CSV table of C-alpha atoms in Angstrom, one decimal:
chain,number,residue,atom,x,y,z
A,7,MET,CA,52.3,119.0,-16.8
A,8,THR,CA,48.9,118.8,-18.3
A,9,THR,CA,45.9,118.0,-16.2
A,10,GLU,CA,44.8,114.4,-16.7
A,11,THR,CA,41.2,113.7,-17.6
A,12,THR,CA,39.5,111.9,-14.7
A,13,PRO,CA,37.3,109.1,-15.9
A,14,THR,CA,34.0,108.7,-14.1
A,15,THR,CA,32.2,105.6,-12.9
A,16,SER,CA,28.7,104.7,-14.0
A,17,ALA,CA,27.3,106.7,-11.2
A,18,GLY,CA,29.1,109.8,-12.4
A,19,SER,CA,31.6,109.9,-9.6
A,20,PRO,CA,35.4,109.9,-10.1
A,21,PRO,CA,37.2,106.6,-9.4
A,22,SER,CA,39.9,106.0,-6.8
A,23,VAL,CA,42.9,108.3,-6.9
A,24,TRP,CA,44.9,105.1,-7.6
A,25,SER,CA,43.4,105.1,-11.2
A,26,HIS,CA,45.8,108.0,-12.1
A,27,PRO,CA,48.9,106.6,-13.8
A,28,THR,CA,51.0,109.7,-13.0
A,29,LEU,CA,50.1,109.5,-9.3
A,30,ARG,CA,51.1,105.8,-9.3
A,31,VAL,CA,54.5,106.8,-10.7
A,32,LEU,CA,54.9,109.5,-8.1
A,33,LEU,CA,54.0,107.1,-5.3
A,34,ALA,CA,56.5,104.5,-6.6
A,35,ALA,CA,59.3,107.0,-6.9
A,36,GLU,CA,58.5,108.5,-3.5
A,37,THR,CA,58.4,105.1,-1.8
A,38,THR,CA,61.7,104.1,-3.3
A,39,SER,CA,63.7,107.3,-2.4
A,40,MET,CA,62.0,107.7,1.0
A,41,LEU,CA,62.9,104.1,2.0
A,42,GLY,CA,66.5,104.9,1.3
A,43,THR,CA,66.2,108.2,3.2
A,44,GLN,CA,64.8,106.4,6.2
A,45,LEU,CA,67.7,104.1,6.2
A,46,SER,CA,69.9,107.2,6.3
A,47,ALA,CA,67.8,108.6,9.1
A,48,VAL,CA,69.4,106.0,11.4
A,49,SER,CA,72.8,105.6,9.7
A,50,MET,CA,73.8,109.2,9.3
A,51,PRO,CA,73.5,110.3,12.9
A,52,TRP,CA,74.8,106.9,14.0
A,53,LEU,CA,77.9,107.4,11.8
A,54,VAL,CA,78.5,110.8,13.4
A,55,LEU,CA,78.2,109.4,16.9
A,56,GLN,CA,80.6,106.6,15.8
A,57,LEU,CA,83.1,109.1,14.5
A,58,THR,CA,83.0,111.7,17.2
A,59,GLY,CA,81.0,110.3,20.2
A,60,SER,CA,79.4,113.8,20.5
A,61,ALA,CA,75.7,114.5,20.5
A,62,ALA,CA,76.4,118.2,19.8
A,63,ASP,CA,78.4,117.2,16.7
A,64,MET,CA,75.5,115.0,15.6
A,65,GLY,CA,73.1,117.8,16.0
A,66,LEU,CA,75.4,120.2,14.0
A,67,VAL,CA,75.8,117.7,11.1
A,68,MET,CA,72.1,117.0,10.8
A,69,ALA,CA,71.2,120.7,11.2
A,70,ALA,CA,73.4,121.5,8.3
A,71,GLN,CA,71.0,119.6,6.0
A,72,LEU,CA,68.0,121.5,7.4
A,73,ALA,CA,69.8,124.8,7.2
A,74,ALA,CA,70.4,124.3,3.5
A,75,ILE,CA,66.7,123.5,3.1
A,76,ALA,CA,65.8,126.8,4.7
A,77,VAL,CA,68.3,128.8,2.7
A,78,PHE,CA,67.8,127.3,-0.7
A,79,GLY,CA,64.0,127.0,-0.1
A,80,PHE,CA,63.8,130.8,0.5
A,81,PHE,CA,66.2,132.1,-2.1
A,82,GLY,CA,65.5,129.4,-4.7
A,83,ALA,CA,61.7,129.9,-4.6
A,84,SER,CA,61.5,131.9,-7.9
A,85,TRP,CA,63.9,129.4,-9.5
A,86,THR,CA,61.5,126.6,-8.6
A,87,GLY,CA,58.6,128.3,-10.1
A,88,ARG,CA,60.4,128.9,-13.4
A,89,ILE,CA,61.9,125.4,-13.9
A,90,GLY,CA,58.7,123.5,-13.1
A,91,PRO,CA,57.9,120.6,-10.7
A,92,ARG,CA,59.0,117.7,-13.0
A,93,ARG,CA,62.5,119.1,-13.7
A,94,ILE,CA,62.9,120.0,-10.0
A,95,MET,CA,62.2,116.5,-8.9
A,96,LEU,CA,64.5,115.0,-11.5
A,97,ILE,CA,67.4,117.3,-10.6
A,98,GLY,CA,66.8,116.6,-6.9
A,99,ASP,CA,67.1,112.8,-7.1
A,100,THR,CA,69.9,112.9,-9.7
A,101,ALA,CA,72.1,115.2,-7.5
A,102,ARG,CA,71.4,113.7,-4.1
A,103,GLY,CA,72.4,110.2,-5.0
A,104,PRO,CA,76.1,110.9,-5.7
A,105,LEU,CA,76.2,113.3,-2.7
A,106,VAL,CA,75.0,110.6,-0.3
A,107,ALA,CA,77.4,108.1,-1.9
A,108,LEU,CA,80.3,110.5,-1.2
A,109,LEU,CA,80.0,110.1,2.6
A,110,PRO,CA,80.9,106.4,2.7
A,111,VAL,CA,83.6,106.9,0.1
A,112,LEU,CA,85.2,109.5,2.3
A,113,TYR,CA,84.8,107.2,5.3
A,114,TYR,CA,86.5,104.3,3.6
A,115,LEU,CA,89.3,106.8,2.6
A,116,ASN,CA,89.7,107.9,6.2
A,117,SER,CA,88.8,111.4,5.1
A,118,LEU,CA,85.4,111.9,6.8
A,119,ASN,CA,85.3,114.3,9.7
A,120,THR,CA,82.7,116.7,11.2
A,121,PRO,CA,83.4,119.7,8.9
A,122,THR,CA,83.3,117.5,5.8
A,123,PHE,CA,80.1,115.9,7.0
A,124,VAL,CA,78.6,119.3,7.5
A,125,VAL,CA,79.5,120.5,4.0
A,126,VAL,CA,78.1,117.3,2.3
A,127,MET,CA,74.9,117.4,4.3
A,128,PHE,CA,74.4,121.1,3.4
A,129,ALA,CA,74.7,120.2,-0.2
A,130,ILE,CA,72.2,117.4,0.1
A,131,GLY,CA,69.7,119.6,1.8
A,132,ALA,CA,69.9,122.3,-0.9
A,133,PHE,CA,67.5,120.2,-3.1
A,134,TYR,CA,65.0,119.1,-0.5
A,135,ALA,CA,62.6,122.1,-0.1
A,136,PRO,CA,62.1,122.5,-3.9
A,137,TYR,CA,61.6,118.8,-4.2
A,138,LEU,CA,58.9,118.6,-1.5
A,139,ALA,CA,57.2,121.8,-2.9
A,140,SER,CA,57.1,120.3,-6.4
A,141,GLN,CA,55.5,117.1,-5.1
A,142,GLN,CA,52.7,119.2,-3.6
A,143,ALA,CA,52.3,121.6,-6.5
A,144,ILE,CA,52.1,118.8,-9.1
A,145,LEU,CA,49.2,116.9,-7.4
A,146,PRO,CA,46.4,119.4,-8.4
A,147,SER,CA,47.6,119.0,-12.0
A,148,VAL,CA,47.1,115.2,-11.7
A,149,VAL,CA,43.8,114.9,-9.9
A,150,GLY,CA,42.3,118.4,-10.1
A,151,GLU,CA,41.1,121.0,-7.6
A,152,ASP,CA,38.3,119.0,-5.9
A,153,GLU,CA,39.1,119.2,-2.2
A,154,GLN,CA,38.0,115.6,-1.4
A,155,LEU,CA,39.9,114.0,-4.3
A,156,LEU,CA,43.0,116.1,-3.7
A,157,GLY,CA,42.9,115.3,-0.1
A,158,ARG,CA,42.8,111.6,-0.8
A,159,ALA,CA,45.7,112.0,-3.3
A,160,ASN,CA,47.7,113.8,-0.6
A,161,ALA,CA,46.8,111.0,1.8
A,162,ALA,CA,48.1,108.4,-0.7
A,163,LEU,CA,51.3,110.3,-1.2
A,164,HIS,CA,51.8,110.6,2.6
A,165,SER,CA,51.0,106.9,3.0
A,166,ALA,CA,53.9,106.1,0.7
A,167,THR,CA,56.1,108.2,2.8
A,168,ARG,CA,54.8,106.8,6.1
A,169,LEU,CA,55.3,103.2,4.8
A,170,SER,CA,58.9,104.0,4.3
A,171,VAL,CA,59.1,105.6,7.8
A,172,LEU,CA,57.6,102.4,9.2
A,173,LEU,CA,60.0,100.0,7.4
A,174,GLY,CA,63.1,102.0,6.9
A,175,PRO,CA,64.4,102.7,10.4
A,176,THR,CA,64.2,99.1,11.7
A,177,LEU,CA,65.6,97.8,8.5
A,178,GLY,CA,68.3,100.5,8.8
A,179,GLY,CA,69.2,99.5,12.3
A,180,LEU,CA,69.5,95.8,11.3
A,181,LEU,CA,71.6,96.6,8.3
A,182,ILE,CA,73.9,98.8,10.4
A,183,SER,CA,74.4,96.0,12.9
A,184,LEU,CA,75.2,93.6,10.0
A,185,PHE,CA,77.1,95.7,7.5
A,186,GLY,CA,77.9,99.1,9.1
A,187,ALA,CA,76.5,102.6,8.6
A,188,PRO,CA,78.6,103.4,5.5
A,189,THR,CA,77.1,100.5,3.5
A,190,VAL,CA,73.6,101.6,4.4
A,191,LEU,CA,74.3,105.0,3.0
A,192,LEU,CA,75.3,103.4,-0.3
A,193,VAL,CA,71.9,101.8,-0.4
A,194,ASP,CA,70.3,105.2,0.1
A,195,ALA,CA,72.3,106.5,-2.8
A,196,VAL,CA,71.0,103.7,-5.1
A,197,SER,CA,67.4,104.5,-4.0
A,198,PHE,CA,67.8,108.1,-5.3
A,199,ALA,CA,69.1,106.8,-8.7
A,200,ALA,CA,66.1,104.4,-8.9
A,201,SER,CA,63.7,107.2,-8.1
A,202,ALA,CA,65.2,109.4,-10.8
A,203,LEU,CA,65.0,106.6,-13.3
A,204,LEU,CA,61.3,106.1,-12.6
A,205,LEU,CA,60.5,109.8,-12.9
A,206,SER,CA,62.5,110.3,-16.1
A,207,ARG,CA,61.0,107.3,-17.9
A,208,LEU,CA,57.4,107.4,-16.7
A,209,LEU,CA,56.5,110.9,-15.5
A,210,PRO,CA,54.9,112.8,-18.4
A,211,HIS,CA,56.8,115.7,-19.8
A,212,THR,CA,55.5,119.2,-19.1
A,213,PRO,CA,54.4,120.9,-22.4
A,214,PRO,CA,56.1,124.2,-23.2
A,215,GLN,CA,54.6,127.0,-21.2
A,216,THR,CA,55.1,130.8,-21.0
A,217,PRO,CA,58.0,131.3,-18.5
A,218,ALA,CA,56.8,132.4,-15.1
A,219,PRO,CA,57.8,136.0,-14.2
A,220,ARG,CA,60.7,136.5,-12.0
A,221,ARG,CA,59.6,137.2,-8.4
A,222,SER,CA,61.7,137.9,-5.3
A,223,PRO,CA,61.5,135.5,-2.4
A,224,THR,CA,59.8,138.1,-0.4
A,225,ALA,CA,56.9,138.1,-2.9
A,226,ALA,CA,56.1,134.5,-1.9
A,227,LEU,CA,56.6,135.4,1.7
A,228,ARG,CA,54.2,138.3,1.4
A,229,LEU,CA,51.6,136.0,-0.2
A,230,LEU,CA,51.8,133.6,2.8
A,231,LEU,CA,51.6,136.5,5.3
A,232,SER,CA,48.6,138.1,3.5
A,233,ASP,CA,46.3,135.2,4.4
A,234,ARG,CA,45.5,134.5,8.1
A,235,LEU,CA,45.3,130.8,7.7
A,236,LEU,CA,48.4,130.5,5.7
A,237,SER,CA,50.4,132.7,8.0
A,238,SER,CA,49.2,131.1,11.2
A,239,TRP,CA,49.6,127.6,9.9
A,240,SER,CA,53.0,128.3,8.4
A,241,ALA,CA,54.2,129.5,11.9
A,242,GLY,CA,52.6,126.5,13.5
A,243,LEU,CA,54.3,124.1,11.1
A,244,ALA,CA,57.6,125.8,11.8
A,245,LEU,CA,57.2,125.4,15.6
A,246,GLY,CA,56.0,121.8,15.2
A,247,GLU,CA,58.9,120.9,12.9
A,248,MET,CA,61.3,122.3,15.5
A,249,ALA,CA,59.7,120.0,18.1
A,250,TRP,CA,59.7,116.9,15.7
A,251,GLN,CA,63.3,117.3,14.6
A,252,ALA,CA,64.5,117.9,18.1
A,253,MET,CA,62.8,114.7,19.2
A,254,PHE,CA,64.1,112.7,16.3
A,255,ALA,CA,67.6,114.0,17.1
A,256,LEU,CA,67.3,112.6,20.7
A,257,LEU,CA,66.2,109.1,19.7
A,258,PRO,CA,69.8,107.9,18.8
A,259,VAL,CA,71.0,109.6,22.0
A,260,ILE,CA,68.5,107.7,24.1
A,261,ALA,CA,69.5,104.5,22.4
A,262,VAL,CA,73.2,105.2,23.1
A,263,THR,CA,72.9,106.5,26.6
A,264,LEU,CA,70.0,104.5,28.0
A,265,GLU,CA,69.7,101.3,26.0
A,266,GLY,CA,73.3,100.1,25.7
A,267,GLY,CA,74.1,101.7,22.3
A,268,SER,CA,71.8,99.5,20.2
A,269,SER,CA,71.2,100.8,16.7
A,270,VAL,CA,68.2,98.4,16.6
A,271,VAL,CA,66.6,100.2,19.4
A,272,ALA,CA,67.1,103.6,17.7
A,273,GLY,CA,65.5,102.2,14.5
A,274,SER,CA,62.7,100.7,16.5
A,275,LEU,CA,61.8,104.0,18.1
A,276,LEU,CA,61.5,105.6,14.7
A,277,THR,CA,59.5,102.7,13.5
A,278,ALA,CA,57.0,103.2,16.3
A,279,PHE,CA,56.4,106.7,15.1
A,280,GLY,CA,56.3,105.5,11.5
A,281,GLY,CA,53.7,102.8,12.3
A,282,GLY,CA,51.4,105.4,14.0
A,283,ALA,CA,52.0,107.9,11.2
A,284,LEU,CA,51.1,105.4,8.5
A,285,THR,CA,47.9,104.3,10.3
A,286,GLY,CA,46.9,108.0,10.8
A,287,THR,CA,47.5,108.8,7.1
A,288,LEU,CA,45.4,105.8,6.0
A,289,LEU,CA,42.7,106.9,8.3
A,290,ALA,CA,42.9,110.5,7.0
A,291,GLY,CA,42.3,109.2,3.4
A,292,ARG,CA,39.0,107.6,4.6
A,293,LEU,CA,37.9,110.3,7.0
A,294,MET,CA,38.2,113.0,4.4
A,295,ARG,CA,35.3,111.5,2.6
A,296,ARG,CA,33.1,112.7,5.5
A,297,VAL,CA,35.1,115.1,7.6
A,298,PRO,CA,36.4,118.5,6.2
A,299,PRO,CA,40.2,118.5,5.9
A,300,ARG,CA,40.4,121.6,8.1
A,301,THR,CA,38.6,119.8,11.0
A,302,LEU,CA,41.0,116.8,10.7
A,303,ALA,CA,44.0,119.2,10.7
A,304,LEU,CA,42.8,120.8,13.9
A,305,ILE,CA,42.0,117.5,15.6
A,306,GLY,CA,45.5,116.2,14.9
A,307,ARG,CA,47.4,119.3,15.8
A,308,VAL,CA,45.5,120.0,19.0
A,309,GLY,CA,46.0,116.4,20.0
A,310,LEU,CA,49.7,116.7,19.5
A,311,GLY,CA,49.8,119.8,21.7
A,312,VAL,CA,48.4,117.7,24.5
A,313,ALA,CA,50.3,114.4,23.8
A,314,PHE,CA,53.8,115.9,23.9
A,315,PHE,CA,53.4,116.8,27.6
A,316,ALA,CA,53.9,113.1,28.3
A,317,LEU,CA,57.5,113.3,27.2
A,318,PRO,CA,58.9,114.8,30.4
A,319,LEU,CA,57.3,112.0,32.5
A,320,HIS,CA,60.3,109.7,32.5
A,321,LEU,CA,58.5,107.0,30.5
A,322,PRO,CA,60.1,103.6,30.3
A,323,LEU,CA,61.0,102.3,26.8
A,324,PRO,CA,57.5,100.6,26.3
A,325,GLY,CA,55.8,103.9,27.3
A,326,LEU,CA,58.0,105.9,25.0
A,327,VAL,CA,57.1,103.5,22.2
A,328,CYS,CA,53.4,103.9,22.8
A,329,LEU,CA,53.8,107.7,22.9
A,330,LEU,CA,55.6,107.7,19.6
A,331,VAL,CA,52.8,105.6,18.1
A,332,LEU,CA,50.2,108.0,19.3
A,333,THR,CA,52.0,111.1,18.1
A,334,GLY,CA,52.7,109.5,14.8
A,335,LEU,CA,48.9,108.7,14.5
A,336,LEU,CA,48.0,112.3,15.2
A,337,ASN,CA,50.6,113.6,12.8
A,338,GLY,CA,49.4,111.3,10.1
A,339,ILE,CA,45.8,112.3,10.5
A,340,SER,CA,46.6,116.0,10.2
A,341,ASN,CA,49.4,116.1,7.5
A,342,ALA,CA,47.4,115.3,4.4
A,343,PRO,CA,44.5,117.6,5.4
A,344,ILE,CA,47.0,120.5,6.1
A,345,ALA,CA,48.6,120.0,2.7
A,346,THR,CA,45.2,120.0,1.0
A,347,VAL,CA,43.8,123.1,2.6
A,348,ARG,CA,47.1,125.0,2.1
A,349,VAL,CA,47.6,124.2,-1.5
A,350,LEU,CA,44.0,125.2,-2.4
A,351,ARG,CA,44.4,128.6,-0.7
A,352,ILE,CA,47.4,129.5,-2.9
A,353,PRO,CA,46.8,130.8,-6.4
A,354,GLN,CA,47.6,128.2,-9.0
A,355,ASP,CA,50.4,130.0,-10.7
A,356,ARG,CA,52.1,130.9,-7.3
A,357,ARG,CA,52.1,127.4,-5.8
A,358,PRO,CA,55.6,126.2,-6.5
A,359,GLU,CA,57.4,129.3,-5.2
A,360,ALA,CA,55.0,129.8,-2.2
A,361,LEU,CA,55.1,126.1,-1.2
A,362,THR,CA,58.9,126.2,-1.5
A,363,VAL,CA,59.1,129.2,0.9
A,364,ALA,CA,56.6,127.6,3.2
A,365,THR,CA,58.6,124.4,3.3
A,366,ALA,CA,61.8,126.4,4.0
A,367,LEU,CA,60.2,128.2,6.9
A,368,ALA,CA,59.0,125.0,8.4
A,369,LEU,CA,62.3,123.3,8.2
A,370,LEU,CA,64.1,126.4,9.4
A,371,GLY,CA,62.4,125.5,12.7
A,372,GLY,CA,63.7,122.0,12.2
A,373,THR,CA,67.2,123.3,11.9
A,374,ILE,CA,66.9,125.1,15.2
A,375,GLY,CA,65.5,122.0,16.8
A,376,TRP,CA,68.4,119.8,15.7
A,377,ILE,CA,71.0,122.3,16.9
A,378,LEU,CA,69.4,123.0,20.3
A,379,SER,CA,68.4,119.5,21.1
A,380,GLY,CA,71.9,118.0,20.9
A,381,THR,CA,73.6,120.9,22.6
A,382,VAL,CA,71.0,121.2,25.4
A,383,ALA,CA,70.9,117.4,25.9
A,384,GLN,CA,74.6,117.2,26.2
A,385,HIS,CA,74.9,120.0,28.7
A,386,ALA,CA,71.7,119.9,30.7
A,387,GLY,CA,70.2,116.5,30.1
A,388,ILE,CA,67.2,115.3,28.1
A,389,ASP,CA,64.4,116.5,30.5
A,390,PRO,CA,64.7,120.3,29.7
A,391,VAL,CA,64.5,119.4,26.0
A,392,PHE,CA,61.4,117.4,26.5
A,393,TRP,CA,59.7,120.3,28.3
A,394,GLY,CA,60.6,122.6,25.5
A,395,LEU,CA,59.2,120.2,22.9
A,396,ALA,CA,55.9,120.1,24.8
A,397,ALA,CA,55.7,123.9,24.9
A,398,LEU,CA,56.4,124.2,21.2
A,399,GLN,CA,53.7,121.7,20.2
A,400,ALA,CA,51.2,123.5,22.5
A,401,LEU,CA,52.0,126.8,20.9
A,402,ALA,CA,51.7,125.3,17.4
A,403,ALA,CA,48.3,124.0,18.3
A,404,VAL,CA,47.2,127.4,19.3
A,405,LEU,CA,48.3,128.9,16.0
A,406,PHE,CA,46.4,126.3,14.1
A,407,VAL,CA,43.2,127.1,15.9
A,408,ILE,CA,43.8,130.8,15.4
A,409,GLY,CA,44.4,130.4,11.7
A,410,ALA,CA,41.3,128.2,11.1
A,411,SER,CA,39.0,130.2,13.2
A,412,GLY,CA,39.7,133.5,11.3
A,413,ALA,CA,39.7,132.1,7.7
A,414,SER,CA,36.8,131.4,5.5
A,415,GLY,CA,36.6,129.5,2.2
A,416,THR,CA,38.8,126.8,0.8
A,417,HIS,CA,40.2,127.9,-2.6
A,418,ALA,CA,42.3,131.0,-3.3
A,419,THR,CA,40.1,134.0,-3.8
A,420,ALA,CA,42.1,135.3,-6.6
A,421,THR,CA,45.0,134.5,-8.9
A,422,SER,CA,47.3,136.7,-10.9
A,423,ALA,CA,46.4,137.7,-14.4
A,424,ALA,CA,48.7,135.0,-15.8
A,425,ALA,CA,47.0,132.2,-13.8
A,426,PRO,CA,45.0,129.7,-15.8
A,427,ALA,CA,41.5,128.8,-14.7
A,428,HIS,CA,41.4,126.0,-12.1
A,429,PRO,CA,40.3,122.7,-13.7
A,430,THR,CA,37.4,121.1,-12.0
A,431,LYS,CA,36.6,117.5,-11.3
A,432,ASP,CA,33.4,115.7,-10.4
A,433,SER,CA,33.2,115.1,-6.7
A,434,ARG,CA,32.0,111.9,-5.1
């Protein structure tokens, strides 16, 4: 995709990131597909529990999706770099819609069981890491390499995601209670089709480019490991994702075991997190006008390392809701700054593959979190899982501090010979 020309105001500063038509298309497509995904965030584990009654099976099914993210994110990294962000996003939406629709079809045919669920979820997850990496890699081509402007663009994209997290789970819980989980999954399938249509019709085509050289997945991994900030933050994100996914896995279990089996309660718990995350993301967009993204990233991640120690305190439902709002707020404040700092430290021509591997590593932690949380909760109870989550977030916070304290500069210090010059934009 070509870099769009940023018009300037009469004062010579760039306008709002919302003035970019391509960014508006990305936001619309992301909001559409993510709203459907958040409906599935409640309906998929709920359907597993409805079929099997087993928290361990639920963890295994949901972990299958994350396992595919890790596997295909790592071994498909060079493929992502060669195909390009636009095609990757189109392929991802076009393929995932029918796969999600397959689950309710199998259910209505009385052919859905745990092994089949695992296979379908693995197939869905295969497209996720390249899709997320392509979203991140395409943003500098839209708004340029200015840290403040790119940070606000990341905040806008994350806001679209968080809005879906806020609305989707509660809506999903209500729809499940009215129509059942299989019907809600059909709505998610339609959302993928709508997102693909938006991207295919309105996202500009990438002009012909010299094909990227083939690189092994280990080349992208070595790139991440060669930079202290990238390596420490990648490890911190993996540990943090392990804690997040384990906590999300427990929310339906809490609703089933402690709150009378209400899908509305399960959705409301996710909504509490989504509301805090949306508020934090909106704050991050404003704060990055004055506070360096690296500072915001550290504030959010260190705060999470402290806040998670409230989980083992046997909080009543209102207290758990408040904690989810707080952790969502800290997550929202830090996510866009993390994405901004990380993408600018990676050479431009290496971003798709490096970000794909980084996403795979983070969600490999999530895979482990899903598997262990359900199994441990079923055999030892929820308390040991909560203590483990607190320890993981604390260690992640330490890694973020180590990475930031030993790294200087913002942009990548060098690119390969094939990398084009970074486009620049006027800063505010």
